[in-house]
mmCIF file of C-alpha atoms in Angstrom:
data_model
loop_
_atom_site.group_PDB
_atom_site.id
_atom_site.type_symbol
_atom_site.label_atom_id
_atom_site.label_comp_id
_atom_site.label_asym_id
_atom_site.label_seq_id
_atom_site.Cartn_x
_atom_site.Cartn_y
_atom_site.Cartn_z
ATOM 1 C CA MET A 626 -67.471 19.877 -12.074
ATOM 2 C CA GLN A 627 -65.243 16.921 -11.248
ATOM 3 C CA GLY A 628 -62.505 18.271 -13.481
ATOM 4 C CA ALA A 629 -62.636 21.643 -11.712
ATOM 5 C CA ARG A 630 -62.349 19.966 -8.334
ATOM 6 C CA ALA A 631 -59.459 17.826 -9.508
ATOM 7 C CA ARG A 632 -57.633 20.944 -10.751
ATOM 8 C CA ARG A 633 -58.002 22.472 -7.305
ATOM 9 C CA GLY A 634 -56.005 19.515 -5.942
ATOM 10 C CA GLN A 635 -58.830 17.530 -4.364
ATOM 11 C CA SER A 636 -58.525 13.766 -4.388
ATOM 12 C CA PRO A 637 -61.529 11.560 -5.245
ATOM 13 C CA ALA A 638 -61.849 10.734 -1.529
ATOM 14 C CA GLU A 639 -62.582 14.433 -0.868
ATOM 15 C CA MET A 640 -65.210 14.681 -3.594
ATOM 16 C CA GLY A 641 -67.893 12.741 -1.734
ATOM 17 C CA ALA A 642 -71.217 14.362 -0.951
ATOM 18 C CA LEU A 643 -70.340 14.558 2.742
ATOM 19 C CA GLY A 644 -66.628 15.364 2.559
ATOM 20 C CA TRP A 645 -63.738 13.135 3.584
ATOM 21 C CA PRO A 646 -63.972 13.307 7.445
ATOM 22 C CA THR A 647 -67.712 12.652 7.509
ATOM 23 C CA THR A 648 -67.374 9.918 4.889
ATOM 24 C CA LEU A 649 -64.727 8.173 6.981
ATOM 25 C CA LEU A 650 -66.919 8.428 10.082
ATOM 26 C CA LEU A 651 -69.888 7.034 8.167
ATOM 27 C CA THR A 652 -67.743 4.148 6.910
ATOM 28 C CA TYR A 653 -66.808 3.220 10.478
ATOM 29 C CA ALA A 654 -70.469 3.465 11.504
ATOM 30 C CA LEU A 655 -71.532 1.162 8.669
ATOM 31 C CA ALA A 656 -68.811 -1.345 9.577
ATOM 32 C CA THR A 657 -69.963 -1.278 13.205
ATOM 33 C CA LEU A 658 -73.537 -1.860 12.091
ATOM 34 C CA GLU A 659 -72.492 -4.755 9.892
ATOM 35 C CA PHE A 660 -70.477 -6.512 12.599
ATOM 36 C CA THR A 661 -73.230 -5.931 15.157
ATOM 37 C CA CYS A 662 -75.712 -7.745 12.945
ATOM 38 C CA LEU A 663 -73.163 -10.466 12.181
ATOM 39 C CA PHE A 664 -72.474 -11.164 15.849
ATOM 40 C CA MET A 665 -76.216 -11.279 16.507
ATOM 41 C CA GLN A 666 -76.235 -14.349 14.298
ATOM 42 C CA PHE A 667 -73.098 -15.799 15.873
ATOM 43 C CA SER A 668 -74.538 -15.398 19.372
ATOM 44 C CA VAL A 669 -77.961 -16.923 18.735
ATOM 45 C CA LEU A 670 -77.291 -19.682 16.206
ATOM 46 C CA PRO A 671 -75.223 -22.117 18.350
ATOM 47 C CA TYR A 672 -77.728 -22.170 21.196
ATOM 48 C CA LEU A 673 -80.601 -22.511 18.744
ATOM 49 C CA SER A 674 -78.863 -25.429 17.052
ATOM 50 C CA ARG A 675 -78.223 -27.055 20.432
ATOM 51 C CA SER A 676 -81.913 -26.758 21.321
ATOM 52 C CA LEU A 677 -82.700 -28.540 18.045
ATOM 53 C CA GLY A 678 -80.399 -31.451 18.955
ATOM 54 C CA LEU A 679 -77.488 -30.752 16.585
ATOM 55 C CA ASP A 680 -73.994 -31.919 17.554
ATOM 56 C CA SER A 681 -70.722 -30.172 16.624
ATOM 57 C CA VAL A 682 -70.396 -31.975 13.275
ATOM 58 C CA ALA A 683 -73.969 -31.160 12.278
ATOM 59 C CA PHE A 684 -73.379 -27.577 13.347
ATOM 60 C CA GLY A 685 -70.355 -27.560 11.035
ATOM 61 C CA TYR A 686 -72.548 -28.676 8.144
ATOM 62 C CA LEU A 687 -74.972 -25.885 8.997
ATOM 63 C CA GLN A 688 -72.171 -23.321 8.962
ATOM 64 C CA THR A 689 -70.981 -24.672 5.618
ATOM 65 C CA THR A 690 -74.449 -24.096 4.202
ATOM 66 C CA LEU A 691 -74.393 -20.540 5.487
ATOM 67 C CA GLY A 692 -70.963 -20.008 3.954
ATOM 68 C CA VAL A 693 -72.106 -21.259 0.554
ATOM 69 C CA LEU A 694 -75.087 -18.909 0.607
ATOM 70 C CA GLN A 695 -72.867 -16.015 1.639
ATOM 71 C CA LEU A 696 -70.310 -16.845 -1.016
ATOM 72 C CA LEU A 697 -72.952 -16.975 -3.748
ATOM 73 C CA GLY A 698 -74.484 -13.739 -2.530
ATOM 74 C CA GLY A 699 -77.972 -15.206 -2.268
ATOM 75 C CA PRO A 700 -79.040 -15.340 1.386
ATOM 76 C CA VAL A 701 -82.257 -17.236 1.881
ATOM 77 C CA PHE A 702 -84.582 -16.021 4.577
ATOM 78 C CA GLY A 703 -86.931 -18.443 6.251
ATOM 79 C CA ARG A 704 -89.524 -17.479 8.780
ATOM 80 C CA ILE A 705 -88.769 -14.073 10.343
ATOM 81 C CA GLN A 706 -87.225 -14.006 14.039
ATOM 82 C CA CYS A 707 -86.867 -10.597 15.440
ATOM 83 C CA PRO A 708 -83.032 -10.628 15.059
ATOM 84 C CA VAL A 709 -83.309 -11.603 11.396
ATOM 85 C CA LEU A 710 -85.724 -8.747 10.677
ATOM 86 C CA VAL A 711 -83.521 -6.232 12.493
ATOM 87 C CA ALA A 712 -80.422 -7.442 10.656
ATOM 88 C CA PHE A 713 -82.218 -7.214 7.308
ATOM 89 C CA VAL A 714 -83.465 -3.660 7.895
ATOM 90 C CA ALA A 715 -80.084 -2.522 9.248
ATOM 91 C CA ASN A 716 -78.173 -3.938 6.281
ATOM 92 C CA LEU A 717 -80.688 -2.416 3.850
ATOM 93 C CA LEU A 718 -80.165 0.954 5.513
ATOM 94 C CA GLY A 719 -76.395 0.486 5.323
ATOM 95 C CA ALA A 720 -76.598 -0.336 1.615
ATOM 96 C CA ILE A 721 -78.660 2.811 0.922
ATOM 97 C CA LEU A 722 -76.204 5.004 2.821
ATOM 98 C CA SER A 723 -73.253 3.413 1.046
ATOM 99 C CA PHE A 724 -74.659 3.973 -2.432
ATOM 100 C CA THR A 725 -75.736 7.508 -1.563
ATOM 101 C CA TYR A 726 -72.758 8.966 0.263
ATOM 102 C CA ILE A 727 -69.644 6.785 -0.064
ATOM 103 C CA PRO A 728 -67.458 7.896 -3.045
ATOM 104 C CA ALA A 729 -67.048 5.339 -5.787
ATOM 105 C CA ASN A 730 -63.293 5.961 -5.970
ATOM 106 C CA THR A 731 -61.151 6.751 -2.928
ATOM 107 C CA LYS A 732 -57.801 6.216 -4.626
ATOM 108 C CA GLY A 733 -56.146 9.455 -5.724
ATOM 109 C CA ALA A 734 -54.756 10.031 -9.149
ATOM 110 C CA GLY A 735 -51.246 10.025 -7.730
ATOM 111 C CA ALA A 736 -51.679 6.731 -5.898
ATOM 112 C CA HIS A 737 -49.136 4.006 -6.398
ATOM 113 C CA GLY A 738 -49.742 0.993 -8.577
ATOM 114 C CA PRO A 739 -49.471 0.205 -12.272
ATOM 115 C CA ALA A 740 -51.755 1.963 -14.685
ATOM 116 C CA ALA A 741 -54.720 0.166 -16.123
ATOM 117 C CA PRO A 742 -54.292 -1.176 -19.646
ATOM 118 C CA PRO A 743 -55.469 1.465 -22.145
ATOM 119 C CA GLY A 744 -58.773 0.628 -23.722
ATOM 120 C CA GLY A 745 -59.130 -2.482 -21.570
ATOM 121 C CA PRO A 746 -62.432 -3.684 -20.143
ATOM 122 C CA GLN A 747 -63.693 -2.484 -16.802
ATOM 123 C CA ALA A 748 -62.743 -4.697 -13.866
ATOM 124 C CA SER A 749 -65.399 -7.036 -12.562
ATOM 125 C CA VAL A 750 -65.324 -9.514 -9.716
ATOM 126 C CA PHE A 751 -67.064 -12.027 -12.018
ATOM 127 C CA ASP A 752 -64.517 -11.592 -14.820
ATOM 128 C CA LEU A 753 -62.133 -14.511 -14.462
ATOM 129 C CA LYS A 754 -59.698 -12.979 -16.945
ATOM 130 C CA THR A 755 -59.499 -9.791 -14.868
ATOM 131 C CA ILE A 756 -59.043 -11.738 -11.641
ATOM 132 C CA THR A 757 -56.289 -13.857 -13.215
ATOM 133 C CA ARG A 758 -54.575 -10.759 -14.577
ATOM 134 C CA LEU A 759 -54.579 -9.120 -11.153
ATOM 135 C CA LEU A 760 -53.306 -12.183 -9.324
ATOM 136 C CA LEU A 761 -50.462 -12.610 -11.820
ATOM 137 C CA GLN A 762 -49.155 -9.083 -11.349
ATOM 138 C CA PRO A 763 -45.742 -8.941 -9.592
ATOM 139 C CA GLY A 764 -45.976 -9.848 -5.937
ATOM 140 C CA VAL A 765 -49.783 -10.032 -5.797
ATOM 141 C CA LEU A 766 -50.320 -13.797 -5.748
ATOM 142 C CA PRO A 767 -47.834 -14.515 -2.890
ATOM 143 C CA VAL A 768 -49.416 -11.870 -0.650
ATOM 144 C CA PHE A 769 -52.934 -13.079 -1.465
ATOM 145 C CA LEU A 770 -51.963 -16.675 -0.675
ATOM 146 C CA ILE A 771 -50.427 -15.546 2.625
ATOM 147 C CA LYS A 772 -53.686 -13.776 3.463
ATOM 148 C CA VAL A 773 -55.726 -16.899 2.745
ATOM 149 C CA VAL A 774 -53.415 -19.518 4.252
ATOM 150 C CA CYS A 775 -52.456 -17.688 7.464
ATOM 151 C CA GLY A 776 -56.002 -16.628 8.267
ATOM 152 C CA PHE A 777 -57.588 -20.021 7.575
ATOM 153 C CA PRO A 778 -56.637 -21.787 10.859
ATOM 154 C CA PHE A 779 -57.939 -18.886 12.931
ATOM 155 C CA GLY A 780 -61.082 -18.902 10.779
ATOM 156 C CA LEU A 781 -61.594 -22.586 11.597
ATOM 157 C CA PHE A 782 -61.350 -21.815 15.302
ATOM 158 C CA MET A 783 -63.747 -18.859 15.105
ATOM 159 C CA ILE A 784 -66.302 -20.890 13.147
ATOM 160 C CA MET A 785 -66.389 -23.417 15.993
ATOM 161 C CA PHE A 786 -65.968 -20.740 18.661
ATOM 162 C CA SER A 787 -69.606 -20.788 19.758
ATOM 163 C CA ILE A 788 -69.563 -24.568 20.191
ATOM 164 C CA ILE A 789 -66.276 -24.304 22.079
ATOM 165 C CA ASN A 790 -67.852 -21.712 24.362
ATOM 166 C CA MET A 791 -70.662 -24.090 25.239
ATOM 167 C CA GLU A 792 -68.828 -27.412 25.473
ATOM 168 C CA PHE A 793 -65.191 -26.634 26.293
ATOM 169 C CA PHE A 794 -65.449 -23.378 28.250
ATOM 170 C CA GLN A 795 -68.881 -24.266 29.683
ATOM 171 C CA LEU A 796 -70.203 -20.723 29.239
ATOM 172 C CA GLU A 797 -73.785 -19.592 29.526
ATOM 173 C CA PRO A 798 -75.216 -17.345 26.760
ATOM 174 C CA ALA A 799 -74.666 -14.177 28.806
ATOM 175 C CA GLN A 800 -71.067 -15.154 29.574
ATOM 176 C CA ALA A 801 -70.407 -15.927 25.914
ATOM 177 C CA SER A 802 -71.749 -12.480 25.020
ATOM 178 C CA TYR A 803 -69.328 -10.864 27.476
ATOM 179 C CA LEU A 804 -66.463 -12.770 25.880
ATOM 180 C CA GLN A 805 -67.470 -11.602 22.416
ATOM 181 C CA SER A 806 -67.738 -8.033 23.712
ATOM 182 C CA PHE A 807 -64.188 -8.325 25.034
ATOM 183 C CA PHE A 808 -63.121 -9.559 21.619
ATOM 184 C CA GLY A 809 -64.808 -6.583 19.956
ATOM 185 C CA ILE A 810 -63.195 -4.086 22.330
ATOM 186 C CA LEU A 811 -59.775 -5.560 21.620
ATOM 187 C CA MET A 812 -60.381 -5.212 17.890
ATOM 188 C CA MET A 813 -61.334 -1.549 18.268
ATOM 189 C CA VAL A 814 -58.302 -0.755 20.424
ATOM 190 C CA ILE A 815 -55.776 -2.663 18.314
ATOM 191 C CA GLN A 816 -57.121 -1.494 14.954
ATOM 192 C CA GLY A 817 -57.807 2.058 16.031
ATOM 193 C CA LEU A 818 -54.771 2.789 18.190
ATOM 194 C CA LEU A 819 -52.001 0.223 17.866
ATOM 195 C CA ILE A 820 -51.721 -0.720 14.200
ATOM 196 C CA GLY A 821 -51.751 2.871 12.966
ATOM 197 C CA ARG A 822 -48.811 3.773 15.201
ATOM 198 C CA LEU A 823 -46.911 0.633 14.265
ATOM 199 C CA SER A 824 -47.425 1.294 10.553
ATOM 200 C CA ARG A 825 -45.716 4.675 10.936
ATOM 201 C CA ARG A 826 -42.625 3.058 12.445
ATOM 202 C CA PHE A 827 -42.348 -0.233 10.601
ATOM 203 C CA SER A 828 -42.742 -1.361 7.023
ATOM 204 C CA GLU A 829 -45.706 -3.413 5.870
ATOM 205 C CA GLY A 830 -43.410 -6.374 5.275
ATOM 206 C CA ALA A 831 -42.165 -6.240 8.876
ATOM 207 C CA LEU A 832 -45.723 -6.058 10.202
ATOM 208 C CA LEU A 833 -46.697 -9.036 8.070
ATOM 209 C CA TRP A 834 -43.771 -10.994 9.494
ATOM 210 C CA ALA A 835 -44.861 -10.023 13.009
ATOM 211 C CA SER A 836 -48.462 -11.129 12.464
ATOM 212 C CA VAL A 837 -47.415 -14.549 11.175
ATOM 213 C CA LEU A 838 -44.902 -14.992 14.012
ATOM 214 C CA VAL A 839 -47.468 -14.106 16.688
ATOM 215 C CA PHE A 840 -49.933 -16.508 15.060
ATOM 216 C CA CYS A 841 -47.319 -19.252 15.499
ATOM 217 C CA LEU A 842 -46.715 -18.442 19.163
ATOM 218 C CA VAL A 843 -50.405 -18.210 19.972
ATOM 219 C CA GLY A 844 -51.003 -21.517 18.203
ATOM 220 C CA LEU A 845 -48.505 -23.207 20.503
ATOM 221 C CA ALA A 846 -50.181 -21.653 23.531
ATOM 222 C CA MET A 847 -53.621 -22.790 22.348
ATOM 223 C CA VAL A 848 -52.432 -26.390 22.520
ATOM 224 C CA LEU A 849 -52.043 -25.955 26.294
ATOM 225 C CA MET A 850 -55.225 -23.918 26.794
ATOM 226 C CA CYS A 851 -57.520 -25.386 29.464
ATOM 227 C CA ASN A 852 -60.130 -22.754 30.337
ATOM 228 C CA VAL A 853 -61.613 -19.438 29.303
ATOM 229 C CA PHE A 854 -59.129 -17.481 31.421
ATOM 230 C CA HIS A 855 -56.266 -18.908 29.375
ATOM 231 C CA PHE A 856 -58.086 -17.921 26.203
ATOM 232 C CA CYS A 857 -58.558 -14.351 27.461
ATOM 233 C CA LEU A 858 -54.793 -14.141 27.917
ATOM 234 C CA LEU A 859 -54.305 -15.276 24.316
ATOM 235 C CA MET A 860 -56.935 -13.023 22.774
ATOM 236 C CA PRO A 861 -54.719 -9.887 22.457
ATOM 237 C CA GLY A 862 -52.198 -11.872 20.414
ATOM 238 C CA LEU A 863 -54.908 -13.437 18.267
ATOM 239 C CA VAL A 864 -56.606 -10.119 17.586
ATOM 240 C CA PHE A 865 -53.291 -8.397 16.853
ATOM 241 C CA SER A 866 -52.307 -11.052 14.331
ATOM 242 C CA LEU A 867 -55.711 -11.127 12.676
ATOM 243 C CA CYS A 868 -56.081 -7.347 12.383
ATOM 244 C CA THR A 869 -52.503 -6.823 11.246
ATOM 245 C CA LEU A 870 -52.718 -9.602 8.661
ATOM 246 C CA ASN A 871 -55.950 -8.274 7.157
ATOM 247 C CA ILE A 872 -54.973 -4.599 7.159
ATOM 248 C CA VAL A 873 -51.445 -5.093 5.839
ATOM 249 C CA THR A 874 -52.353 -7.576 3.111
ATOM 250 C CA ASP A 875 -55.309 -5.466 1.954
ATOM 251 C CA SER A 876 -53.047 -2.420 1.818
ATOM 252 C CA MET A 877 -50.277 -4.226 -0.050
ATOM 253 C CA LEU A 878 -52.665 -5.752 -2.566
ATOM 254 C CA THR A 879 -54.601 -2.582 -3.357
ATOM 255 C CA LYS A 880 -51.401 -0.540 -3.709
ATOM 256 C CA ALA A 881 -50.002 -3.090 -6.153
ATOM 257 C CA VAL A 882 -52.821 -2.548 -8.670
ATOM 258 C CA SER A 883 -54.153 0.454 -10.549
ATOM 259 C CA ALA A 884 -56.947 2.678 -9.264
ATOM 260 C CA SER A 885 -59.438 1.122 -11.693
ATOM 261 C CA ASP A 886 -58.642 -2.358 -10.357
ATOM 262 C CA THR A 887 -58.846 -1.439 -6.667
ATOM 263 C CA GLY A 888 -62.501 -2.420 -6.375
ATOM 264 C CA THR A 889 -61.887 -5.827 -7.917
ATOM 265 C CA MET A 890 -58.951 -6.455 -5.605
ATOM 266 C CA LEU A 891 -61.002 -5.437 -2.565
ATOM 267 C CA GLY A 892 -63.682 -7.830 -3.751
ATOM 268 C CA LEU A 893 -61.133 -10.641 -3.917
ATOM 269 C CA CYS A 894 -59.930 -9.795 -0.406
ATOM 270 C CA ALA A 895 -63.498 -9.768 0.871
ATOM 271 C CA SER A 896 -64.135 -13.221 -0.631
ATOM 272 C CA VAL A 897 -61.605 -14.842 1.710
ATOM 273 C CA GLN A 898 -63.985 -14.905 4.670
ATOM 274 C CA PRO A 899 -66.938 -16.443 2.775
ATOM 275 C CA LEU A 900 -64.533 -19.004 1.327
ATOM 276 C CA THR A 901 -63.424 -19.919 4.851
ATOM 277 C CA ARG A 902 -67.028 -20.128 6.011
ATOM 278 C CA THR A 903 -67.792 -22.443 3.077
ATOM 279 C CA ILE A 904 -65.112 -25.107 3.501
ATOM 280 C CA GLY A 905 -64.178 -24.422 7.123
ATOM 281 C CA PRO A 906 -67.206 -25.503 9.191
ATOM 282 C CA THR A 907 -67.193 -29.120 8.094
ATOM 283 C CA LEU A 908 -63.430 -29.420 8.585
ATOM 284 C CA GLY A 909 -63.601 -27.543 11.884
ATOM 285 C CA GLY A 910 -66.383 -29.777 13.167
ATOM 286 C CA LEU A 911 -64.451 -32.933 12.312
ATOM 287 C CA LEU A 912 -61.262 -31.620 13.941
ATOM 288 C CA TYR A 913 -63.119 -30.666 17.097
ATOM 289 C CA ARG A 914 -64.977 -33.978 17.324
ATOM 290 C CA ARG A 915 -61.890 -36.161 16.793
ATOM 291 C CA PHE A 916 -59.041 -34.209 18.380
ATOM 292 C CA GLY A 917 -60.602 -31.504 20.538
ATOM 293 C CA VAL A 918 -59.642 -27.853 20.933
ATOM 294 C CA PRO A 919 -55.825 -28.442 20.887
ATOM 295 C CA ALA A 920 -56.133 -29.465 17.223
ATOM 296 C CA PHE A 921 -56.820 -25.847 16.254
ATOM 297 C CA GLY A 922 -53.615 -24.770 17.968
ATOM 298 C CA HIS A 923 -51.596 -27.438 16.187
ATOM 299 C CA VAL A 924 -53.017 -26.448 12.798
ATOM 300 C CA GLN A 925 -52.447 -22.751 13.414
ATOM 301 C CA PHE A 926 -48.839 -23.280 14.465
ATOM 302 C CA ALA A 927 -48.018 -25.677 11.627
ATOM 303 C CA VAL A 928 -49.509 -23.542 8.850
ATOM 304 C CA ASN A 929 -48.025 -20.244 10.003
ATOM 305 C CA PHE A 930 -44.644 -21.827 10.739
ATOM 306 C CA LEU A 931 -44.485 -23.075 7.147
ATOM 307 C CA VAL A 932 -45.328 -19.579 5.921
ATOM 308 C CA LEU A 933 -42.542 -18.158 8.082
ATOM 309 C CA LEU A 934 -40.083 -20.602 6.543
ATOM 310 C CA VAL A 935 -41.145 -19.607 3.041
ATOM 311 C CA LEU A 936 -40.783 -15.899 3.848
ATOM 312 C CA TRP A 937 -37.366 -16.514 5.367
ATOM 313 C CA ARG A 938 -36.117 -18.594 2.439
ATOM 314 C CA GLN A 939 -37.653 -16.368 -0.242
ATOM 315 C CA PRO A 940 -37.814 -12.770 1.031
ATOM 316 C CA ILE A 941 -38.087 -11.574 -2.564
ATOM 317 C CA LEU A 942 -41.793 -12.468 -2.454
ATOM 318 C CA LEU A 943 -42.549 -9.325 -0.454
ATOM 319 C CA GLN A 944 -39.958 -7.240 -2.246
ATOM 320 C CA GLU A 945 -41.803 -7.786 -5.546
ATOM 321 C CA VAL A 946 -44.812 -5.934 -4.141
ATOM 322 C CA ASN A 947 -42.681 -2.903 -3.272
ATOM 323 C CA LYS A 948 -41.217 -2.903 -6.799
ATOM 324 C CA ALA A 949 -44.700 -3.046 -8.276
ATOM 325 C CA ARG A 950 -45.634 0.130 -6.467
#
């Protein structure tokens, strides 16, 4: 059956039980469900920790614990609060829908990327040899490092964002929810409307340059940030850089490997956020306690400026990815 469909010119993405358009719509719905549950935690946890008497450093330790559990893939549930139960049921439903309807392979036979080694073992995110082999392919490691390094300062800020809302911006829970809603709307607009149009006009390398440059500029502006209104003015630049960095690097990395290795590469890309949530909260809490909010701007500018210098001095790093395709 699959061979007959392939002969008719259908790609694996069109062979799903629901068809490609419905599958894409379901994927967006599952992502929305996932982020809704995630922000439920982000919204409630800081105020709960404050009511328990935790300061910013202790909150950082708590976030580190959560990151370790997320990284190991073994979330531990304590006593059920309504939000925890809802998040559990929603994620269980999302997992069932994913296994049932989302195609296992969405990369066509004619997709770019080197072929998998004949007779080699199947890729696995727990296979260190496979991970090392993928990272050592031409142009893969530099792009992956850019993804990790450039996104880390913003990840530090977002980990402490709830504490900053309470202590620096002096926001009530309802006001903090409005701010997060604004953040979510910006992500939908920029990811859904802006980046797609930009990708048709500019190369992925140019978009990566732009994301790192905007990160630098926003980092400088964050040093001077005094209130929530200033942050709202900076949010479009932050969201643009974050979305562009994630989309472009994911695209470059998956195109640089074979179809059989795409899942492993996506797994590596997905591990960046848990890694940040593991080592970031403690560092973010210490930075906030000792130097305040401007420290996050300084770190973001310094890190991304160094990346810009490396890209300017060694442009061949991005050219290797294009050759690998």
